[in-house]
XYZ file of C-alpha atoms in Angstrom:
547
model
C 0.000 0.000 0.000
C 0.986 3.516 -1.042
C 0.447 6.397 1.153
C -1.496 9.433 -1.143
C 1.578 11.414 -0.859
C 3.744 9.020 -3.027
C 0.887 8.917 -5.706
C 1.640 12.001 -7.356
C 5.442 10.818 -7.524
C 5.127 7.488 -8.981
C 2.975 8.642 -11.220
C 5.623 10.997 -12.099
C 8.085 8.234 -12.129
C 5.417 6.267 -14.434
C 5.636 9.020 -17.217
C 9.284 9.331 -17.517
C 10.086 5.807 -17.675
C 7.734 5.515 -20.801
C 9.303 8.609 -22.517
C 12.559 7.347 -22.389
C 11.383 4.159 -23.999
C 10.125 4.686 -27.513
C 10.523 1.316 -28.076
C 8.345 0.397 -25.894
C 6.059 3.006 -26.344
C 5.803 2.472 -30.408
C 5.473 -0.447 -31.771
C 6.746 -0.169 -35.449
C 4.323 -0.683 -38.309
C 4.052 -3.981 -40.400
C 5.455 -1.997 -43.608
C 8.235 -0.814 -41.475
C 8.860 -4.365 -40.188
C 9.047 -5.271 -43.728
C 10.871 -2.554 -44.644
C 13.559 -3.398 -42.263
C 14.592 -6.839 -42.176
C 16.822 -5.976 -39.247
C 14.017 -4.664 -36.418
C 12.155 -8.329 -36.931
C 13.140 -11.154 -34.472
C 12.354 -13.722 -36.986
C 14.537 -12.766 -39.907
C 18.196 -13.593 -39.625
C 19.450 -12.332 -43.170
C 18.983 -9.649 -45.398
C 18.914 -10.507 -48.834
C 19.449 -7.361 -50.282
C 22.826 -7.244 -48.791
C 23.946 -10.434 -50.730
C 26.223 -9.756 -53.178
C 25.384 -12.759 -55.246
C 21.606 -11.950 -55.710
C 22.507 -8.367 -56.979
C 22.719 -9.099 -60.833
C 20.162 -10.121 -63.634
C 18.912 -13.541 -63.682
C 17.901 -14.820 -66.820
C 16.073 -17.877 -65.655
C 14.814 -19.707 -62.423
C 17.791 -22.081 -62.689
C 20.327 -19.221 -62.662
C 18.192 -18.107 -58.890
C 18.246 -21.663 -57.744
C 21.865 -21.953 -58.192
C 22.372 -18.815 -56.344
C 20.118 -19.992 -53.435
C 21.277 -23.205 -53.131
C 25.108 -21.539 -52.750
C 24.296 -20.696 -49.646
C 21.396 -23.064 -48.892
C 23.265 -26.526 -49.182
C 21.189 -28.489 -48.418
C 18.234 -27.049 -49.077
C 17.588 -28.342 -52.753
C 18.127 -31.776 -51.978
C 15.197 -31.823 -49.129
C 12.694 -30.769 -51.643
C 13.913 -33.553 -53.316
C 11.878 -35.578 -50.506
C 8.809 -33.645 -50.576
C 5.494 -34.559 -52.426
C 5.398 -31.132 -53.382
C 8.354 -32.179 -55.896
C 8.013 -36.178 -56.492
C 4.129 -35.850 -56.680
C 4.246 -39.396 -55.349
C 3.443 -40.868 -52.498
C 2.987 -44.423 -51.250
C 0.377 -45.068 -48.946
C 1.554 -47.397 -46.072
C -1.931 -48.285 -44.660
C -3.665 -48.913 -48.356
C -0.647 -50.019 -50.536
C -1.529 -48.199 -52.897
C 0.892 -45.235 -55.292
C -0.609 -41.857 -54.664
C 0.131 -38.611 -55.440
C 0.032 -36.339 -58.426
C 1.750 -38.592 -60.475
C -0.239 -41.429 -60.331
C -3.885 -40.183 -58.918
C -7.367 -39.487 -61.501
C -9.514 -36.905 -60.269
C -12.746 -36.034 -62.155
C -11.361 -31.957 -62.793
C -8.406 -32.236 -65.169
C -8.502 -36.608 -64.781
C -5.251 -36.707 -64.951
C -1.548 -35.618 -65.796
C -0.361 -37.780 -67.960
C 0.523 -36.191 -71.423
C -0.257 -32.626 -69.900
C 2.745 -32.293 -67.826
C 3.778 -29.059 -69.403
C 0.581 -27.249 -68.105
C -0.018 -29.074 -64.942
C 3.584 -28.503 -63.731
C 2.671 -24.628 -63.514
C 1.577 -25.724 -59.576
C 4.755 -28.123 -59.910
C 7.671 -26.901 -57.463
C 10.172 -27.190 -60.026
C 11.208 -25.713 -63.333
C 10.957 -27.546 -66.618
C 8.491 -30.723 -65.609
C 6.917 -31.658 -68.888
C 7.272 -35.132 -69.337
C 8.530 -38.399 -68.028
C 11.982 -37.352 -69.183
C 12.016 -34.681 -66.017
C 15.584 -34.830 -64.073
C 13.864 -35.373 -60.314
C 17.296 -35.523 -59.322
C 18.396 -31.853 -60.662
C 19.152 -29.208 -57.661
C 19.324 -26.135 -60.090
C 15.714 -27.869 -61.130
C 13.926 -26.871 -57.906
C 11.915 -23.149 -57.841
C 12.921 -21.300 -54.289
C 11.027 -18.476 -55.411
C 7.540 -20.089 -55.732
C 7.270 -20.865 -51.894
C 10.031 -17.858 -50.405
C 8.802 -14.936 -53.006
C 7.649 -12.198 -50.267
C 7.051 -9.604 -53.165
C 3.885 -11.071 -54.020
C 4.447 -10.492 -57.610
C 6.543 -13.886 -58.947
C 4.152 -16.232 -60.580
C 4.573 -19.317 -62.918
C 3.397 -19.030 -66.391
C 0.195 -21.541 -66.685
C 1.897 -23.542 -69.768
C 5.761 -22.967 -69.399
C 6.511 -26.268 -67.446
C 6.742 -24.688 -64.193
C 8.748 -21.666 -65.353
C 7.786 -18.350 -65.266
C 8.025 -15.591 -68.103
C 11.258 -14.126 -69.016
C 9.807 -11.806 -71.191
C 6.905 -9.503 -71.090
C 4.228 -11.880 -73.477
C 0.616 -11.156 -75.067
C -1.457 -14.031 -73.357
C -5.225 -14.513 -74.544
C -5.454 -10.875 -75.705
C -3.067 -9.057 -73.217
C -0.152 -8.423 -72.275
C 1.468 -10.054 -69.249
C 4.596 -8.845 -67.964
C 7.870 -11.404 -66.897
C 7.978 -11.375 -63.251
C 11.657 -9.476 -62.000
C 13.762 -11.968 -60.688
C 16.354 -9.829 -59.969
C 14.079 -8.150 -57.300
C 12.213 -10.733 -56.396
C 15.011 -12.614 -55.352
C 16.351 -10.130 -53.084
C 13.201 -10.231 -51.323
C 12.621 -13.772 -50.334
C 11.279 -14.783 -46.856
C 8.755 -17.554 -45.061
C 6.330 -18.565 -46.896
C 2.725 -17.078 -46.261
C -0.952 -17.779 -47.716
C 0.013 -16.329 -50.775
C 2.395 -18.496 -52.125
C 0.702 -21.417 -51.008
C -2.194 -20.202 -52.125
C -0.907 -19.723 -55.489
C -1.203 -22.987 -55.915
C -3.503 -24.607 -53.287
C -6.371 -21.911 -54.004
C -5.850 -22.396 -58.019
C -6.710 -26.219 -58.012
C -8.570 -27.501 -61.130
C -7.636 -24.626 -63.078
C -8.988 -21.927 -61.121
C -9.384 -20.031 -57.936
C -12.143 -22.292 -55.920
C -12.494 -24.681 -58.663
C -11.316 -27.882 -56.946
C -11.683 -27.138 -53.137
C -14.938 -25.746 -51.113
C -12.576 -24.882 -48.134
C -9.793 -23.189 -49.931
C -9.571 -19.666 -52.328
C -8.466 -16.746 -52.627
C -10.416 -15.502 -49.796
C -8.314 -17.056 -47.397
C -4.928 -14.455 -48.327
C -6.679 -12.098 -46.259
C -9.725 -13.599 -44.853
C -12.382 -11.622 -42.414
C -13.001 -13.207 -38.934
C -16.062 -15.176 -39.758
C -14.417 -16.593 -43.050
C -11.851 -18.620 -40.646
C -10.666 -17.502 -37.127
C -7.354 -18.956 -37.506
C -6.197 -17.437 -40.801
C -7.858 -14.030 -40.148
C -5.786 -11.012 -38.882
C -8.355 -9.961 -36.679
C -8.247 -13.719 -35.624
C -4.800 -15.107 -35.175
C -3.303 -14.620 -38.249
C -2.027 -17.962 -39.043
C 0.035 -18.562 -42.304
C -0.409 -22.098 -43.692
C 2.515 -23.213 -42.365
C 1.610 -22.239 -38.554
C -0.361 -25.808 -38.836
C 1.479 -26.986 -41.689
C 4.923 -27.538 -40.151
C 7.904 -28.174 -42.381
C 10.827 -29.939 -41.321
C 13.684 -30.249 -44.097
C 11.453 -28.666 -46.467
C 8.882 -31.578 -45.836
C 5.402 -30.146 -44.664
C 3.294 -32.256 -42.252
C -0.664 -33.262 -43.487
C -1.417 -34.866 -46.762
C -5.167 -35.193 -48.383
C -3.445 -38.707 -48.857
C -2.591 -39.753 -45.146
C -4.920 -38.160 -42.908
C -4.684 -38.148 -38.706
C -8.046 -37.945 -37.461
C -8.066 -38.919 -34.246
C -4.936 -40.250 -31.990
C -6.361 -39.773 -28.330
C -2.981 -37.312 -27.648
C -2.079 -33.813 -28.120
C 0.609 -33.170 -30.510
C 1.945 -29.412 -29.851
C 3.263 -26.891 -32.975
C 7.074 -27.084 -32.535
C 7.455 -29.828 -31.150
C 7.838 -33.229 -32.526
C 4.532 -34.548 -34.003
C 3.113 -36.709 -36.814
C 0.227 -34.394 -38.796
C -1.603 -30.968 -38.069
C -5.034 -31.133 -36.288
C -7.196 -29.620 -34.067
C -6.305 -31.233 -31.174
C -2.334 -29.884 -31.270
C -3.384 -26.800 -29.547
C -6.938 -27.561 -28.559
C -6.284 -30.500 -26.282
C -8.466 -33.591 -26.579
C -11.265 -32.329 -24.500
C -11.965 -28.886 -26.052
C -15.314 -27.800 -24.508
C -15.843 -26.608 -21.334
C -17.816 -29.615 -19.737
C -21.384 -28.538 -18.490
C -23.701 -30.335 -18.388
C -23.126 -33.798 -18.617
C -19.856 -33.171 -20.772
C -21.947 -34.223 -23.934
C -19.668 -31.239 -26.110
C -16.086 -33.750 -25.013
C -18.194 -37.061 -25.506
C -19.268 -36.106 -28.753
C -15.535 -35.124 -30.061
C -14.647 -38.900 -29.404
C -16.558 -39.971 -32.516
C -17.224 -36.102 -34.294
C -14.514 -34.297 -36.523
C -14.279 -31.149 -34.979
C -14.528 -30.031 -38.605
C -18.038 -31.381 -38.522
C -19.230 -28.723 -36.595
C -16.912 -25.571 -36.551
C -16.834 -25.424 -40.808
C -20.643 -25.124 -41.169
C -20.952 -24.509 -44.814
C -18.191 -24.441 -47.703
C -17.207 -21.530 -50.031
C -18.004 -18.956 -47.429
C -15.358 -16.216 -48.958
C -17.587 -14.658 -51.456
C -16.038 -17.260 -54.171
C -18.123 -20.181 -55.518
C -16.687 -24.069 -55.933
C -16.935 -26.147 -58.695
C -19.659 -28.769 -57.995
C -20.114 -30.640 -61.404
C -17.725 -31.062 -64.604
C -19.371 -33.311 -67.288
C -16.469 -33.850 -69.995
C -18.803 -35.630 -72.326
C -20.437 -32.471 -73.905
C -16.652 -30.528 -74.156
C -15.836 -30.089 -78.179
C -18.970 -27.342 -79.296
C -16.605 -24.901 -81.226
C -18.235 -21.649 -83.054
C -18.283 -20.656 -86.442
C -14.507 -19.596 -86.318
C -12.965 -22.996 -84.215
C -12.885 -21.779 -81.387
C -14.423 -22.841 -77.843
C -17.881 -21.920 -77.182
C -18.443 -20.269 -73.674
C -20.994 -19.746 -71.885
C -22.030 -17.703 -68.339
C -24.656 -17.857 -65.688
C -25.555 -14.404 -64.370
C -22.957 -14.331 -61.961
C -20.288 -14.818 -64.454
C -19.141 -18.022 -63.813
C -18.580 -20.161 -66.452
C -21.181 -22.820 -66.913
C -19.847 -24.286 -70.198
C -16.549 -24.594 -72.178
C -16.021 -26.082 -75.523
C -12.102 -26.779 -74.187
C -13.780 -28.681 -71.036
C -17.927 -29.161 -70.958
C -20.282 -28.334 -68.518
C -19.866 -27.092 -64.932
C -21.888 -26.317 -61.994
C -21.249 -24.130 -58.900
C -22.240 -23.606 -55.894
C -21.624 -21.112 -52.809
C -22.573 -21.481 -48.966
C -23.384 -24.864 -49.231
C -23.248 -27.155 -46.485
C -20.612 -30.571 -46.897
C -21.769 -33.915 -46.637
C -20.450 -36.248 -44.108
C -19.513 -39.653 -43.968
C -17.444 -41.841 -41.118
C -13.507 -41.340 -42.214
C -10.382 -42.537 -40.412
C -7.945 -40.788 -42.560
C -7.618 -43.114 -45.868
C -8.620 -42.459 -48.644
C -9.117 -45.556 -51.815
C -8.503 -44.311 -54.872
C -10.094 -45.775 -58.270
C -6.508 -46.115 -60.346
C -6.096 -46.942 -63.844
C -5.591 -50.180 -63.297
C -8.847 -50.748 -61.359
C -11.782 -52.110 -62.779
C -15.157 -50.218 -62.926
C -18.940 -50.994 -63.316
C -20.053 -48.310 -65.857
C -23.583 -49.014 -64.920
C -22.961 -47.483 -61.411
C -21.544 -43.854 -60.376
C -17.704 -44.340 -60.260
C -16.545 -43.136 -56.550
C -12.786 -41.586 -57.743
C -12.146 -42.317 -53.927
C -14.004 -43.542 -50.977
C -13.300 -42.091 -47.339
C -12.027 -45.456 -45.727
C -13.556 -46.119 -41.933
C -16.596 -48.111 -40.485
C -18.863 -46.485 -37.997
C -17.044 -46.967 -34.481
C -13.954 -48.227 -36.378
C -10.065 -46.985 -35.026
C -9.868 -43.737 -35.808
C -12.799 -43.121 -37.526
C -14.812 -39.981 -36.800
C -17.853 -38.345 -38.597
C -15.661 -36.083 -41.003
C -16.866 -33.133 -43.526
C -16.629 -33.741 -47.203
C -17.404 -31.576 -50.497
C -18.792 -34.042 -53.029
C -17.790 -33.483 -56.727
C -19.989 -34.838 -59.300
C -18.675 -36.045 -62.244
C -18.855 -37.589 -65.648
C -15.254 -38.485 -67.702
C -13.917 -41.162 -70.185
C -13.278 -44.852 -69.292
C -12.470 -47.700 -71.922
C -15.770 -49.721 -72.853
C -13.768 -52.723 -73.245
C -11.369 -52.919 -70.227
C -13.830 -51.115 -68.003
C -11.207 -48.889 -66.636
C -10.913 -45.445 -66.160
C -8.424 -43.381 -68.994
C -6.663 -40.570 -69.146
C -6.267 -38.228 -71.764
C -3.830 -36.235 -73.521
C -5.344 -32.526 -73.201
C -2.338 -30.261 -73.471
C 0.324 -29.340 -75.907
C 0.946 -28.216 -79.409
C 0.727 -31.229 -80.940
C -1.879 -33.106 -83.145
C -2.984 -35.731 -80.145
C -3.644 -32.573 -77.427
C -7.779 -32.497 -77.279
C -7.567 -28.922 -76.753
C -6.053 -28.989 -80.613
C -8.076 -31.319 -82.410
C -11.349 -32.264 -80.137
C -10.773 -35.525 -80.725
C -11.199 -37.828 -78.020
C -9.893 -41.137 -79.466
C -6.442 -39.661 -80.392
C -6.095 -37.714 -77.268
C -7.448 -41.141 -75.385
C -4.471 -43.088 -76.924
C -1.646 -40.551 -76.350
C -2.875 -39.667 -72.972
C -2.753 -43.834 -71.878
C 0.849 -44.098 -74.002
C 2.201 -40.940 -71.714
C 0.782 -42.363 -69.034
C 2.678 -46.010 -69.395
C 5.829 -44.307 -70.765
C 5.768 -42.626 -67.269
C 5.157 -45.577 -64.960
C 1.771 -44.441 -63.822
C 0.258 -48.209 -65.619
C 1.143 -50.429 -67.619
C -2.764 -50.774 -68.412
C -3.602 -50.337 -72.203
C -6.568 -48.414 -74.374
C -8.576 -50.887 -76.286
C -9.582 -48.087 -78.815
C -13.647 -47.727 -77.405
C -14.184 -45.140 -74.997
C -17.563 -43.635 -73.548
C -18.450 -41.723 -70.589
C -19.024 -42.779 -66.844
C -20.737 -40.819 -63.977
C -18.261 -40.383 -61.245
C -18.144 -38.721 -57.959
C -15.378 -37.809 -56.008
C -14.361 -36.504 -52.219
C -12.577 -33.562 -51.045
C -11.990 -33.345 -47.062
C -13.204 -30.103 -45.820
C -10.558 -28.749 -42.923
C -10.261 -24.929 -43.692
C -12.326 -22.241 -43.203
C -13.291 -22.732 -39.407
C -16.006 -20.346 -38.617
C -16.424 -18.656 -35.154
C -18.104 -20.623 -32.017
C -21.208 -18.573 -32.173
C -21.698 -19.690 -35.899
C -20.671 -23.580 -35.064
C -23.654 -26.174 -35.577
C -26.355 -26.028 -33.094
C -27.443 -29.649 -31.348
C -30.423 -29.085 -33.500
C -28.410 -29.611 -36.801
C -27.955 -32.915 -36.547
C -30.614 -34.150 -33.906
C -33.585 -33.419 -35.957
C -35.361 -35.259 -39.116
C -34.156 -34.343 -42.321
C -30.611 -32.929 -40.862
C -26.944 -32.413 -41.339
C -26.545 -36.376 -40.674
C -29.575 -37.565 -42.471
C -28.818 -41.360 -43.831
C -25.189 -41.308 -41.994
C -25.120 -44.801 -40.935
C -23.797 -46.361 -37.681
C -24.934 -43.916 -34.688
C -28.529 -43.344 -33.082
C -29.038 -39.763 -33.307
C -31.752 -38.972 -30.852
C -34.318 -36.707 -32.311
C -33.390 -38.036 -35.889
C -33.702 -41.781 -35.349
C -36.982 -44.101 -34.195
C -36.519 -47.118 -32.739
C -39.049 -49.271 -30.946
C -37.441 -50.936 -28.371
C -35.829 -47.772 -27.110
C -38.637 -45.699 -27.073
C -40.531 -47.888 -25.193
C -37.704 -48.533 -22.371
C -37.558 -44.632 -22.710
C -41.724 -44.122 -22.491
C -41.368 -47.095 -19.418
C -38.376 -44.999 -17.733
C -40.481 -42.026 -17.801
C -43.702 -43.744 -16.471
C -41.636 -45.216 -14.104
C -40.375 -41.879 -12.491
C -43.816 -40.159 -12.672
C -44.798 -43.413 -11.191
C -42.221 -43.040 -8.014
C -42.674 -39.349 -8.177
C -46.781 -39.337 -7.184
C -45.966 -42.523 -4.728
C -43.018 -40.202 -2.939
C -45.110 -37.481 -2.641
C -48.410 -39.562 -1.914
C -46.351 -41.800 0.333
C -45.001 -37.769 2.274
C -48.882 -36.360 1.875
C -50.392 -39.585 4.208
C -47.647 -39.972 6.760
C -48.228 -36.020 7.117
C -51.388 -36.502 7.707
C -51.010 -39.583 10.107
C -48.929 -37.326 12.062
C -51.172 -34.228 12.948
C -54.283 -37.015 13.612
C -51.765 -38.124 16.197
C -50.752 -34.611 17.381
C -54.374 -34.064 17.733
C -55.100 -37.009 19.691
């Protein structure tokens, strides 16, 4: 305790400490922080100062090399990651994932079209099965490290960007500076993973409901995490690398291990539970919030609806009615009256769709995919993959999914799925001729020449309904907005036809609702006798007071 006449003083004292700390007393601005590598206690090096980044580069290669002077190692760990062998095997299916080796029901496949596909490729010059994976200079720093926000790949240049200023579909786009740009590398942020991750299947929100553009600079209720008025997260916050190898794959999911894995430390794959603890509800009554996260993604209920950033997702891509050209060859397009495109001769008909709700099915974290090699029955919609897990199974929880609806080429004879050859200047691309046989064959010759099958195209081809499904984990709305019991426990809702769980309020079943309608008539029952039983021996009592 002060006495009043040291108030005045320490106030005093108060005032003068804080003047002679600016520091303190200002906190610098972002652009300053930027600015000035120096003031910011995460950035070690300035890379303006190096002398060997302060000269023209007249390729990627040349800004590899220079990187990689320094950077040892560095080339040799993306040499590890998926995000350079677009392969990955699967250790609890068997099966030969990734890029490489994957159909999907957007662009079906790579095969053939490497020179395109390999603009989201992190690596320079990926256009065939030919590609040196072994090549240091081969590996783009700037595509992950560019902090300029202005280095982009060119969409057909094999994973290279411009080196020259270039009209493009009827303008002009100008060569990114790599001089500049790589003086001005850093971390990596939402932007340069989301030049990639938000352009899947050929456009921003195309292949993803949970991840666009929005998300670069997202508003609070668009996801709390990523927001700056939320925490701010870049990708890699929950994303960890180690050795330039990132942890969570669409591939190899961790849905639910039982123990907390922390950011920083050592752990297997991003979730929820690495900084929100097993048990992330306060527990009330009963604790039914924690009892329901034993068997509930926490995804279920905290990403209530998909493409909630203002952009729509692609919901349906129907390849069989691609090819209408106009008078003068080229594609027909066509718009809805929000401008998205609802038809392309290059690609067929779309659908979209905007703050939609996912569907759900039970999912412990493995996916099956439908390979070339598989067998299909035409007769039936294709799945391209099927969330692996049985109700109650190990690891399996009730998981959010965006459901893609499909229809694509498969070989009449073989019943197998194909591939085709869509890209390139040459007379078997389908975007140069529109003709699906030719494209059919070169697409399944590319796609043995590269190891992806050694299954063959028997010359027939029609169309197939597919489906496929795309996890939803991103765009975590705030608590307020989460799911309300009533979502789910209710006819007709979220988990409608979900197998494997009695959902009170959705489900009927006789013998429990008659043990239920017997427990209640039993306590109404033992209620009246109580309270009968407390009403006569009352009563018994005065009449003997009174006698």
């Amino acid at each position: 305790m002060f006495s009043k006449a040291l108030v005045p003083l320490i106030a005093l004292s108060l005032m003068l400490a804080v003047a002679g700390m600016p520091a303190l007393a200002q906190t610098p601005s972002q652009e300053s922080l930027d600015a000035n590598p120096q003031t910011r206690l995460d950035v070690t090096a300035d890379h303006r100062k190096f002398q060997r980044l302060s000269r023209e580069f007249a390729s990627g290669p040349e800004v590899t090399e220079a990187c990689i002077h320094c950077h040892t190692e560095a080339a040799r760990q993306v040499h590890n990651s998926i995000h350079w062998t677009w392969e990955y095997d699967q250790p609890e299916t068997g099966q030969r994932l990734g890029k490489r080796f994957v159909l999907n029901n957007f662009c079906l496949g790579i095969a053939g079209s490497e020179q395109r596909c390999a603009s989201c490729h992190v690596g320079y010059g990926f256009d065939g099965p030919d590609f040196d994976f072994t090549a240091e200079n081969r590996v783009d720093c700037l595509v992950c490290h560019d902090n300029t926000g202005t280095y982009s790949k060119f969409p057909t240049a094999a994973g290279h960007p411009l080196y020259e200023d270039t009209m493009f579909r009827g303008r002009m786009v100008e060569a990114p500076d790599l001089n500049h740009i790589a003086r001005h590398v850093g971390k990596t942020t939402r932007t340069t993973c989301g030049s990639c991750h938000f352009e899947g299947g050929g456009g921003d929100a195309v292949k993803h409901g949970d991840l666009d553009s929005s998300l670069i600079d997202p508003p609070f209720f668009v996801d709390v995490h990523m927001s700056p008025e939320g925490l701010d997260f870049s990708c890699s916050t929950c994303h960890e690398f180690s050795g330039h190898v990132q942890e969570g794959s669409r591939y190899h999911k961790k849905t639910h291990s039982g123990e907390v894995t922390v950011p920083g430390r050592v752990n297997e794959r991003p979730g929820c539970q690495s900084c929100h603890g097993a048990e992330p509800h306060s527990a009330g009554i009963h604790d039914k919030l924690n009892q329901h996260s034993q068997f509930i993604a926490c995804q279920t209920c905290h990403i209530p609806e998909m493409a909630r950033g203002g952009l729509a997702t692609k919901t349906l891509w129907d390849w069989s009615t691609a090819g209408e050209l106009d008078a003068e060859g080229r594609p027909v397009v066509r718009r809805d009256g929000n401008n998205y495109v609802t038809y392309d001769g290059m690609k067929g008909d779309f659908a979209w769709a905007e703050n939609y709700p996912p569907i759900y099915r039970w999912f412990d974290g493995n996916m099956s995919y439908t390979l070339l090699e598989d067998p299909i029955d035409p007769s039936q919609v294709v799945d391209i993959n099927t969330p692996q897990g049985e109700p109650w199974g190990p690891g399996a929880l009730i998981w959010p999914f965006k459901l893609v609806d499909g229809r694509q080429p498969y070989d009449v004879v073989h019943q197998r799925l194909l591939v085709p050859h869509l890209f390139g200047q040459d007379e078997y691309a389908y975007w140069r001729n529109y003709d699906w046989d030719r494209a059919l064959e070169s697409g399944m010759r590319q796609a043995n020449l590269s190891g992806q099958t050694s299954a063959e195209y028997s010359g027939q081809y029609g169309f197939v309904n597919t489906q496929m499904f795309w996890s939803v984990n991103h765009m975590v709305a705030p608590a307020d907005e989460a799911l309300s019991c009533a979502s789910c426990h209710t006819t007709g809702g979220r988990l409608e036809g979900l197998p494997g769980v009695y959902i009170p309020g959705r489900d009927r079943h006789s013998v429990i609702e008659l043990v239920g309608w017997v427990a209640v008539l039993a306590t109404l029952l033992s209620v009246l006798a109580h309270g009968g039983l407390r009403v006569f021996l009352a009563r018994r009592r005065r009449s003997g007071d009174e006698a």
